[in-house]
Structure formats: structure tokens, C-alpha cells
Amino acid sequence: MKKKLTMLIALIACGSLLSAATTYSTILSSAKANSPQMQNAELTYQNSLLTQQQNDLDDEIKVTVKSGTVSVLPADNTFNTQTSKEVVNPDLSLSPSVEVVLPNDGQTTITASSGMGFEYGNTDYYSLTPSLGVSHTFDLTGYDSDIAVSLRNSRTSLQSEMTYQMAHLSFESQVLSSIKAILQAEQQLDEAKWKLSKAEKTLTDSLELGNMSEGSISYLQSVNQINLQKNSIAALEKQIATACEQYTTLTGLTWDGVEELPQPDLTLSILPGGNTNVVLAGIDVEIASQSVEEKKASLNPSSIVISGSADSLISSSNRSLGGSAGAVYNAGNWTIGTSFSGEYDNSTFTPSLTFSGSWTNKTTKKSDDIELQKLNNDLVSAQNTLVSERTSYIQDAQSLQLEILNYTYTLQNQDAQNSYLASNLEYLNRLYEAGLCSHDEIEDAQKELEWAEYDNTINIIDGLIIENKIAQLNI
């Protein structure tokens, strides 16, 4: 008898596995494939990855080719009174140029050009004026704009990753809640139907045994309670129908039960550095700090522009070479510069040294000071937000720890309840064999064990939802 009873308890506990239920992994996969919300989340995430790839692309060399001025003019010979020579103007002149900007911090610029001219009617005449120039800017403020760009790119990447993971976990919890709603309603419906059948049987037995007569107060009271239970059953059936429709809309499947629910892992580790929200707040502090440094650099610029050039004239009537080198120091509203140049023409070298300087009063000082103060305020605000995010993370973790403790307490109570119901069923069977209890008591005990199986499944779902909360906390 004990062996039969053990098999009966096992069959009751595994009743859901005997039906054609759908595995949880299949339900979740179908729900994600069926959800426009998740499809949009996937597309948004893919776009963020493409944006990240775009931001990671290195700057390329910028090359600009210009045709310059192209002119066709009639020959026009003029007489130079200073040199007592006739100057021949070419019929055709070209001045093409190429500018190359290197992708470095100093924006090194290389410019090359070549003026060309010749005359149709005079095959001996030609002229070439090639030139080459180079300049480079050295920023002496110490501010590196690449740091701010890198911080913003990192923030965008972390934000998109967090949003994507949050969307998946939230959607999974939504599916679990939909399953839970159906199971709870089914459990309530089964209990209500059982109570109704018991009440109807009690009423029938009372009439047959003569303990109650139709029309009596006790009879009418029993009938009213039976009708109330029928109304509750009808309401629960509508509730289940609605919950199943919502489940179908969410998953694209018809509800036929759930099986192979994974066991929840409720291990909660508090991250020393906090979650992504804390990291993002820390990046915001760094970005705000970089904005302050950028403004300071713009208010107190300090840079040196180094440049050099070489040019020559090669024509049928003349040869000359020239070159120059210079430096300009820029300190905001004043600059100072110097340059040295020289020209070699007709065996004569002519050097030249020049100095230059300028000063302009600053008309935006008050506005700039206000803007810098605003940026400093933004920095303090970002620092306060970082402290707030750290505090929120710890508080949320503590709240979740309490929820885990309450859940563990519920599981312990449920385990105790399961053991009691199984022992009670075994005890009643022994009493039944000895003729000390009725078959109805056995059926009641069996039903309570079946309903406990609903509670077991619902508890697993609650645990999986808490597991998702832990994952969301530590993203």
C-alpha cells in the first residue's frame, strides 16, 4: 500500500509533466521572435554597434586638388623701364595646386603649387613657378580633445549595451508574469470547482438523508452559496480566457501549460564599483571635467604655428630661388611672430628678417567667465549625481536582499507545506485502510497536494523574476 501511495504522490506532483506542455525555452524564444518591441530593441542595438564602428574609424588624410586660374590671353609685350627689358606675357597660364592635411593633432598642412605659362607665337618662351609650403600647429595648453571624444563614445556604447540587456530581461519578466497570471487563475478555478462539487454533493446528501428540506432557510442559504460559487467560476473562466489571449498575443502560442522551468539562481553580489548607471555617472563627471578644461583652454589659448616654404622661378629669361621659415606664437588676444626669408636671383642672395605683433582687447570676458562658471556648476552637479547613483545602487541592492530573504522564507514554508500534505495523505490512507476516515477526506488531501504543485511552479516563476531583477541591478 505504501508503494502505491508513493507512486500516487509522484504522479500528482508531476501532473503537469504528463500533459502536452510547452517548454519554457520554446515559449521565450517564440515570444521574442513574435515581439515588435524586441525586434526594435535588436535593430536599435545593431545601429548602436554600427555607430560605435563609425566613431572608431581613424581620421584620414585630406587631399584637395585645385585647378587654380587658367587663362588664355593675347600676347602683350610690355617694356620694363626699371630693367630696360621687354617683358613677354604668355598666351596661356596655369596655376594648379595640391593641399594635403595630415590627421594629427597639429593638423600638419602641406601645400604644393606650380604656375606654368607659355606663348603660342614664341616657342622659346616658358615659365614655371613651383612652390612648396608646410605648416604645423603646436598646442601648448595641454588640453587633448581626443579624451572627450573617447569618453563620449564609451558612454554611448555602455548606454546602448545596458538598454539592450534591460530590454531582454524586462521582456522575459513580462512573459513570466503572463504565465504566472494564467497558473494562478487556473489554480483558483480548480479550487472553486472542487468547492462547488463538494457543496452540491453536501446539499444533495442532506436532502436525501432528510437533514434538510427544499424551501427551508438552510436550503436557500446553501443554494445561494452554490450560486455565488458558480458566479466566481464564470468570472475565473473569463479571467483565464483573457489571460490566455494576452499570452497568445505576447508569445504567438496557444496556452497548453509550461514545463522545464529553470531553477532560479538568486546569488546577489554587490559590485564594488557599482553597476552601469554608476559607471555612466562617473563618465559624466569626466566629460564635465573635460568641458571645463576645454573652456579654460579656449579662454587662455597658447600655441605656436611653425611654417616654412620654398619657391622658385624657372623661365626662358630668368632663374631664381626663394625660401622662408617662420613661427607665430598665439596667446589669445595677442600674437607675436618672426620670419626669415631669402631669395637667390641672378647670383645675388637677398635675406630678409621680419617681426610682427598684434593685440586686441577682449570684449567677451564677462560672458566667458559666466560660461566657465556654468560649466563648473555642471561638474559639481555631475559629481552629486555620481554620489546619488552609488547610494541608489546600494539601497536597491539592500532592498533586493530583503526580497530574496522573503522569497527564501516562502520557499521554506512551501517545502514544509509540501512535506505536511504528503505525510497527511499517507496518514489518511492508513486511516482509510483501517476504516477510520472517508474516501472524501482522501480526495481532499489529494487535491491539496495538486494545488501545492501550482504553488511550487508559481514560486519558481517568482524566483526567476527576482533573478532577472538581480541581473538588471548589476548590468
Short mmCIF file of N, CA and C in Angstrom, two decimals, residues 102-240:
data_model
loop_
_atom_site.label_atom_id
_atom_site.label_comp_id
_atom_site.label_asym_id
_atom_site.label_seq_id
_atom_site.Cartn_x
_atom_site.Cartn_y
_atom_site.Cartn_z
N LEU A 102 47.34 66.38 -42.83
CA LEU A 102 47.57 65.11 -42.14
C LEU A 102 46.66 65.01 -40.91
N PRO A 103 46.19 63.80 -40.59
CA PRO A 103 45.24 63.63 -39.47
C PRO A 103 45.94 63.56 -38.11
N ASN A 104 46.68 64.59 -37.76
CA ASN A 104 47.33 64.63 -36.45
C ASN A 104 46.79 65.82 -35.66
N ASP A 105 47.21 65.92 -34.41
CA ASP A 105 46.70 66.99 -33.54
C ASP A 105 47.07 68.38 -34.07
N GLY A 106 48.22 68.48 -34.69
CA GLY A 106 48.66 69.79 -35.17
C GLY A 106 48.16 70.14 -36.55
N GLN A 107 47.36 69.24 -37.15
CA GLN A 107 46.83 69.50 -38.49
C GLN A 107 47.94 69.97 -39.44
N THR A 108 48.98 69.15 -39.56
CA THR A 108 50.08 69.47 -40.47
C THR A 108 49.54 69.63 -41.89
N THR A 109 49.85 70.78 -42.48
CA THR A 109 49.32 71.09 -43.81
C THR A 109 50.49 71.27 -44.78
N ILE A 110 50.42 70.57 -45.89
CA ILE A 110 51.45 70.65 -46.94
C ILE A 110 50.76 71.16 -48.20
N THR A 111 51.30 72.23 -48.77
CA THR A 111 50.72 72.82 -49.97
C THR A 111 51.79 72.89 -51.05
N ALA A 112 51.43 72.40 -52.21
CA ALA A 112 52.34 72.45 -53.36
C ALA A 112 51.59 73.05 -54.53
N SER A 113 52.26 73.93 -55.27
CA SER A 113 51.64 74.55 -56.45
C SER A 113 52.68 74.75 -57.52
N SER A 114 52.20 74.93 -58.72
CA SER A 114 53.11 75.14 -59.83
C SER A 114 52.43 76.03 -60.87
N GLY A 115 52.93 77.23 -60.99
CA GLY A 115 52.43 78.11 -62.03
C GLY A 115 53.17 77.85 -63.33
N MET A 116 52.44 77.75 -64.41
CA MET A 116 53.06 77.45 -65.71
C MET A 116 52.51 78.42 -66.75
N GLY A 117 53.36 78.83 -67.67
CA GLY A 117 52.90 79.71 -68.73
C GLY A 117 53.78 79.59 -69.97
N PHE A 118 53.18 79.75 -71.13
CA PHE A 118 53.96 79.78 -72.38
C PHE A 118 53.15 80.55 -73.42
N GLU A 119 53.88 80.94 -74.52
CA GLU A 119 53.25 81.77 -75.55
C GLU A 119 53.20 80.98 -76.84
N TYR A 120 52.03 81.04 -77.46
CA TYR A 120 51.86 80.29 -78.70
C TYR A 120 52.83 80.76 -79.78
N GLY A 121 52.91 82.06 -79.91
CA GLY A 121 53.70 82.59 -81.03
C GLY A 121 55.19 82.59 -80.79
N ASN A 122 55.62 82.27 -79.59
CA ASN A 122 57.05 82.30 -79.24
C ASN A 122 57.41 80.99 -78.57
N THR A 123 57.92 80.06 -79.34
CA THR A 123 58.21 78.73 -78.81
C THR A 123 59.36 78.74 -77.82
N ASP A 124 60.13 79.81 -77.77
CA ASP A 124 61.24 79.87 -76.83
C ASP A 124 60.81 80.34 -75.45
N TYR A 125 59.58 80.83 -75.34
CA TYR A 125 59.18 81.39 -74.05
C TYR A 125 58.43 80.36 -73.20
N TYR A 126 58.81 80.25 -71.95
CA TYR A 126 58.09 79.41 -70.96
C TYR A 126 58.40 79.94 -69.58
N SER A 127 57.57 79.60 -68.65
CA SER A 127 57.83 79.98 -67.25
C SER A 127 57.21 78.94 -66.31
N LEU A 128 57.93 78.61 -65.24
CA LEU A 128 57.47 77.69 -64.20
C LEU A 128 57.73 78.36 -62.85
N THR A 129 56.74 78.30 -61.96
CA THR A 129 56.91 78.88 -60.61
C THR A 129 56.47 77.86 -59.56
N PRO A 130 57.19 76.75 -59.39
CA PRO A 130 56.82 75.75 -58.38
C PRO A 130 57.07 76.27 -56.97
N SER A 131 56.23 75.82 -56.04
CA SER A 131 56.40 76.22 -54.64
C SER A 131 55.92 75.09 -53.73
N LEU A 132 56.46 75.06 -52.52
CA LEU A 132 56.10 74.05 -51.54
C LEU A 132 56.05 74.72 -50.16
N GLY A 133 54.96 74.51 -49.45
CA GLY A 133 54.82 75.11 -48.12
C GLY A 133 54.35 74.09 -47.10
N VAL A 134 54.83 74.21 -45.86
CA VAL A 134 54.48 73.30 -44.78
C VAL A 134 54.19 74.13 -43.53
N SER A 135 53.11 73.76 -42.80
CA SER A 135 52.83 74.42 -41.51
C SER A 135 52.32 73.40 -40.52
N HIS A 136 52.63 73.65 -39.23
CA HIS A 136 52.19 72.75 -38.16
C HIS A 136 51.93 73.59 -36.91
N THR A 137 50.81 73.25 -36.22
CA THR A 137 50.43 73.99 -35.01
C THR A 137 50.70 73.14 -33.78
N PHE A 138 51.43 73.70 -32.83
CA PHE A 138 51.70 73.05 -31.56
C PHE A 138 50.84 73.69 -30.48
N ASP A 139 49.89 72.90 -29.92
CA ASP A 139 49.02 73.41 -28.85
C ASP A 139 49.75 73.25 -27.52
N LEU A 140 49.97 74.38 -26.83
CA LEU A 140 50.72 74.37 -25.58
C LEU A 140 49.83 74.37 -24.35
N THR A 141 48.50 74.30 -24.53
CA THR A 141 47.59 74.35 -23.37
C THR A 141 47.55 73.03 -22.62
N GLY A 142 47.91 71.93 -23.28
CA GLY A 142 47.85 70.62 -22.63
C GLY A 142 46.49 69.95 -22.76
N TYR A 143 45.50 70.63 -23.34
CA TYR A 143 44.18 70.03 -23.50
C TYR A 143 44.15 69.13 -24.72
N ASP A 144 43.62 67.91 -24.53
CA ASP A 144 43.53 66.93 -25.61
C ASP A 144 42.06 66.65 -25.90
N SER A 145 41.57 67.12 -27.03
CA SER A 145 40.15 66.94 -27.37
C SER A 145 39.79 65.48 -27.61
N ASP A 146 40.79 64.65 -27.92
CA ASP A 146 40.51 63.23 -28.17
C ASP A 146 39.97 62.53 -26.92
N ILE A 147 40.36 63.02 -25.73
CA ILE A 147 39.90 62.39 -24.49
C ILE A 147 38.39 62.53 -24.36
N ALA A 148 37.88 63.75 -24.61
CA ALA A 148 36.43 63.97 -24.51
C ALA A 148 35.68 63.15 -25.53
N VAL A 149 36.22 63.05 -26.74
CA VAL A 149 35.57 62.25 -27.79
C VAL A 149 35.53 60.79 -27.39
N SER A 150 36.63 60.28 -26.85
CA SER A 150 36.69 58.89 -26.41
C SER A 150 35.71 58.62 -25.27
N LEU A 151 35.60 59.57 -24.34
CA LEU A 151 34.65 59.41 -23.22
C LEU A 151 33.22 59.34 -23.72
N ARG A 152 32.88 60.22 -24.63
CA ARG A 152 31.50 60.24 -25.16
C ARG A 152 31.20 58.96 -25.93
N ASN A 153 32.16 58.47 -26.70
CA ASN A 153 31.96 57.22 -27.42
C ASN A 153 31.76 56.04 -26.46
N SER A 154 32.57 56.03 -25.39
CA SER A 154 32.44 54.95 -24.39
C SER A 154 31.08 55.02 -23.71
N ARG A 155 30.64 56.22 -23.41
CA ARG A 155 29.34 56.38 -22.75
C ARG A 155 28.21 55.87 -23.65
N THR A 156 28.27 56.24 -24.92
CA THR A 156 27.24 55.80 -25.87
C THR A 156 27.22 54.28 -25.97
N SER A 157 28.40 53.68 -26.02
CA SER A 157 28.49 52.22 -26.12
C SER A 157 27.91 51.53 -24.89
N LEU A 158 28.27 52.02 -23.69
CA LEU A 158 27.75 51.43 -22.45
C LEU A 158 26.24 51.62 -22.33
N GLN A 159 25.77 52.80 -22.69
CA GLN A 159 24.34 53.09 -22.59
C GLN A 159 23.52 52.17 -23.49
N SER A 160 23.98 51.97 -24.73
CA SER A 160 23.25 51.11 -25.66
C SER A 160 23.28 49.65 -25.21
N GLU A 161 24.42 49.21 -24.66
CA GLU A 161 24.52 47.83 -24.17
C GLU A 161 23.58 47.61 -22.99
N MET A 162 23.53 48.58 -22.07
CA MET A 162 22.65 48.46 -20.91
C MET A 162 21.19 48.46 -21.34
N THR A 163 20.83 49.34 -22.25
CA THR A 163 19.44 49.42 -22.73
C THR A 163 19.02 48.10 -23.39
N TYR A 164 19.93 47.52 -24.16
CA TYR A 164 19.63 46.27 -24.85
C TYR A 164 19.42 45.13 -23.85
N GLN A 165 20.33 45.01 -22.88
CA GLN A 165 20.20 43.94 -21.88
C GLN A 165 18.96 44.14 -21.01
N MET A 166 18.68 45.38 -20.64
CA MET A 166 17.48 45.69 -19.84
C MET A 166 16.22 45.29 -20.59
N ALA A 167 16.19 45.57 -21.88
CA ALA A 167 15.01 45.25 -22.68
C ALA A 167 14.75 43.75 -22.69
N HIS A 168 15.81 42.95 -22.83
CA HIS A 168 15.65 41.49 -22.83
C HIS A 168 15.15 40.98 -21.48
N LEU A 169 15.75 41.46 -20.40
CA LEU A 169 15.35 40.99 -19.08
C LEU A 169 13.93 41.43 -18.72
N SER A 170 13.57 42.65 -19.07
CA SER A 170 12.22 43.15 -18.80
C SER A 170 11.19 42.34 -19.58
N PHE A 171 11.52 42.03 -20.83
CA PHE A 171 10.59 41.26 -21.65
C PHE A 171 10.44 39.84 -21.10
N GLU A 172 11.53 39.24 -20.66
CA GLU A 172 11.46 37.89 -20.08
C GLU A 172 10.58 37.89 -18.83
N SER A 173 10.72 38.92 -18.00
CA SER A 173 9.88 39.02 -16.81
C SER A 173 8.42 39.22 -17.19
N GLN A 174 8.18 39.92 -18.29
CA GLN A 174 6.81 40.11 -18.77
C GLN A 174 6.20 38.77 -19.18
N VAL A 175 6.98 37.93 -19.86
CA VAL A 175 6.50 36.59 -20.25
C VAL A 175 6.23 35.75 -19.01
N LEU A 176 7.12 35.80 -18.04
CA LEU A 176 6.93 35.04 -16.80
C LEU A 176 5.67 35.49 -16.06
N SER A 177 5.43 36.79 -16.02
CA SER A 177 4.23 37.31 -15.35
C SER A 177 2.97 36.86 -16.06
N SER A 178 3.03 36.77 -17.39
CA SER A 178 1.87 36.29 -18.15
C SER A 178 1.56 34.83 -17.82
N ILE A 179 2.61 34.01 -17.73
CA ILE A 179 2.43 32.60 -17.37
C ILE A 179 1.89 32.48 -15.95
N LYS A 180 2.44 33.27 -15.05
CA LYS A 180 2.02 33.24 -13.65
C LYS A 180 0.55 33.60 -13.52
N ALA A 181 0.09 34.60 -14.26
CA ALA A 181 -1.32 35.03 -14.17
C ALA A 181 -2.26 33.89 -14.57
N ILE A 182 -1.88 33.13 -15.61
CA ILE A 182 -2.72 32.01 -16.04
C ILE A 182 -2.73 30.91 -14.99
N LEU A 183 -1.54 30.56 -14.47
CA LEU A 183 -1.45 29.49 -13.48
C LEU A 183 -2.24 29.82 -12.21
N GLN A 184 -2.13 31.06 -11.76
CA GLN A 184 -2.88 31.46 -10.56
C GLN A 184 -4.38 31.35 -10.79
N ALA A 185 -4.84 31.81 -11.95
CA ALA A 185 -6.28 31.73 -12.27
C ALA A 185 -6.73 30.29 -12.40
N GLU A 186 -5.89 29.44 -13.01
CA GLU A 186 -6.24 28.03 -13.14
C GLU A 186 -6.34 27.36 -11.77
N GLN A 187 -5.40 27.70 -10.89
CA GLN A 187 -5.44 27.14 -9.54
C GLN A 187 -6.71 27.57 -8.82
N GLN A 188 -7.03 28.85 -8.90
CA GLN A 188 -8.25 29.35 -8.25
C GLN A 188 -9.50 28.71 -8.85
N LEU A 189 -9.49 28.49 -10.17
CA LEU A 189 -10.65 27.87 -10.83
C LEU A 189 -10.80 26.42 -10.37
N ASP A 190 -9.69 25.71 -10.30
CA ASP A 190 -9.76 24.31 -9.88
C ASP A 190 -10.27 24.21 -8.44
N GLU A 191 -9.78 25.10 -7.57
CA GLU A 191 -10.25 25.09 -6.19
C GLU A 191 -11.73 25.45 -6.11
N ALA A 192 -12.15 26.43 -6.92
CA ALA A 192 -13.56 26.84 -6.90
C ALA A 192 -14.47 25.72 -7.40
N LYS A 193 -14.06 25.02 -8.45
CA LYS A 193 -14.86 23.92 -8.97
C LYS A 193 -14.94 22.78 -7.95
N TRP A 194 -13.84 22.53 -7.29
CA TRP A 194 -13.83 21.47 -6.27
C TRP A 194 -14.78 21.82 -5.12
N LYS A 195 -14.71 23.06 -4.67
CA LYS A 195 -15.59 23.50 -3.60
C LYS A 195 -17.06 23.45 -4.04
N LEU A 196 -17.32 23.79 -5.30
CA LEU A 196 -18.69 23.74 -5.82
C LEU A 196 -19.21 22.31 -5.83
N SER A 197 -18.39 21.39 -6.31
CA SER A 197 -18.83 19.99 -6.36
C SER A 197 -19.08 19.45 -4.94
N LYS A 198 -18.23 19.87 -4.01
CA LYS A 198 -18.42 19.45 -2.61
C LYS A 198 -19.72 20.03 -2.04
N ALA A 199 -19.99 21.29 -2.34
CA ALA A 199 -21.19 21.94 -1.82
C ALA A 199 -22.45 21.31 -2.42
N GLU A 200 -22.40 21.03 -3.72
CA GLU A 200 -23.56 20.42 -4.38
C GLU A 200 -23.80 19.01 -3.82
N LYS A 201 -22.72 18.27 -3.60
CA LYS A 201 -22.87 16.91 -3.05
C LYS A 201 -23.42 16.96 -1.62
N THR A 202 -22.93 17.94 -0.85
CA THR A 202 -23.43 18.09 0.53
C THR A 202 -24.91 18.40 0.54
N LEU A 203 -25.34 19.27 -0.37
CA LEU A 203 -26.75 19.64 -0.44
C LEU A 203 -27.59 18.44 -0.86
N THR A 204 -27.13 17.71 -1.85
CA THR A 204 -27.87 16.53 -2.31
C THR A 204 -27.98 15.48 -1.21
N ASP A 205 -26.84 15.24 -0.52
CA ASP A 205 -26.86 14.25 0.56
C ASP A 205 -27.80 14.67 1.68
N SER A 206 -27.80 15.97 1.99
CA SER A 206 -28.67 16.47 3.07
C SER A 206 -30.14 16.28 2.71
N LEU A 207 -30.50 16.49 1.44
CA LEU A 207 -31.89 16.31 1.00
C LEU A 207 -32.27 14.83 1.04
N GLU A 208 -31.33 13.98 0.57
CA GLU A 208 -31.64 12.54 0.53
C GLU A 208 -31.76 11.96 1.93
N LEU A 209 -30.94 12.45 2.85
CA LEU A 209 -30.99 11.93 4.21
C LEU A 209 -32.08 12.58 5.04
N GLY A 210 -32.73 13.58 4.49
CA GLY A 210 -33.80 14.26 5.22
C GLY A 210 -33.31 15.25 6.23
N ASN A 211 -32.02 15.59 6.19
CA ASN A 211 -31.49 16.57 7.13
C ASN A 211 -31.87 18.01 6.74
N MET A 212 -32.40 18.14 5.50
CA MET A 212 -32.75 19.46 5.01
C MET A 212 -33.91 19.30 4.04
N SER A 213 -34.81 20.23 4.04
CA SER A 213 -35.94 20.19 3.11
C SER A 213 -35.87 21.39 2.18
N GLU A 214 -36.36 21.17 0.95
CA GLU A 214 -36.37 22.26 -0.01
C GLU A 214 -37.27 23.39 0.49
N GLY A 215 -36.79 24.60 0.32
CA GLY A 215 -37.56 25.75 0.77
C GLY A 215 -37.20 26.21 2.16
N SER A 216 -36.45 25.38 2.91
CA SER A 216 -36.05 25.80 4.25
C SER A 216 -34.97 26.87 4.16
N ILE A 217 -34.76 27.55 5.30
CA ILE A 217 -33.76 28.63 5.33
C ILE A 217 -32.37 28.08 5.04
N SER A 218 -32.05 26.94 5.66
CA SER A 218 -30.72 26.35 5.44
C SER A 218 -30.55 25.93 3.98
N TYR A 219 -31.63 25.44 3.38
CA TYR A 219 -31.57 25.04 1.96
C TYR A 219 -31.31 26.26 1.07
N LEU A 220 -32.10 27.32 1.31
CA LEU A 220 -31.93 28.53 0.50
C LEU A 220 -30.53 29.13 0.68
N GLN A 221 -30.03 29.04 1.92
CA GLN A 221 -28.68 29.55 2.19
C GLN A 221 -27.63 28.77 1.39
N SER A 222 -27.79 27.44 1.35
CA SER A 222 -26.85 26.59 0.60
C SER A 222 -26.93 26.88 -0.89
N VAL A 223 -28.17 27.05 -1.39
CA VAL A 223 -28.35 27.35 -2.82
C VAL A 223 -27.69 28.67 -3.17
N ASN A 224 -27.86 29.68 -2.30
CA ASN A 224 -27.25 30.99 -2.56
C ASN A 224 -25.72 30.89 -2.62
N GLN A 225 -25.16 30.10 -1.70
CA GLN A 225 -23.70 29.95 -1.69
C GLN A 225 -23.21 29.21 -2.94
N ILE A 226 -24.00 28.23 -3.38
CA ILE A 226 -23.65 27.50 -4.61
C ILE A 226 -23.68 28.44 -5.81
N ASN A 227 -24.70 29.31 -5.86
CA ASN A 227 -24.80 30.26 -6.97
C ASN A 227 -23.64 31.26 -6.96
N LEU A 228 -23.24 31.68 -5.75
CA LEU A 228 -22.09 32.57 -5.65
C LEU A 228 -20.83 31.91 -6.18
N GLN A 229 -20.67 30.62 -5.85
CA GLN A 229 -19.50 29.89 -6.33
C GLN A 229 -19.54 29.74 -7.85
N LYS A 230 -20.74 29.52 -8.40
CA LYS A 230 -20.87 29.42 -9.86
C LYS A 230 -20.50 30.74 -10.53
N ASN A 231 -20.93 31.83 -9.90
CA ASN A 231 -20.57 33.15 -10.46
C ASN A 231 -19.05 33.37 -10.41
N SER A 232 -18.44 32.93 -9.31
CA SER A 232 -16.98 33.05 -9.19
C SER A 232 -16.28 32.22 -10.26
N ILE A 233 -16.81 31.03 -10.52
CA ILE A 233 -16.23 30.16 -11.55
C ILE A 233 -16.33 30.81 -12.92
N ALA A 234 -17.49 31.39 -13.21
CA ALA A 234 -17.67 32.07 -14.50
C ALA A 234 -16.70 33.23 -14.65
N ALA A 235 -16.51 33.99 -13.57
CA ALA A 235 -15.58 35.12 -13.61
C ALA A 235 -14.14 34.63 -13.81
N LEU A 236 -13.80 33.53 -13.14
CA LEU A 236 -12.44 32.99 -13.29
C LEU A 236 -12.22 32.45 -14.70
N GLU A 237 -13.24 31.86 -15.28
CA GLU A 237 -13.11 31.35 -16.65
C GLU A 237 -12.88 32.49 -17.64
N LYS A 238 -13.59 33.60 -17.43
CA LYS A 238 -13.35 34.78 -18.27
C LYS A 238 -11.95 35.33 -18.05
N GLN A 239 -11.51 35.33 -16.79
CA GLN A 239 -10.17 35.82 -16.47
C GLN A 239 -9.11 34.97 -17.16
N ILE A 240 -9.31 33.65 -17.16
CA ILE A 240 -8.35 32.75 -17.81
C ILE A 240 -8.36 32.98 -19.31
#
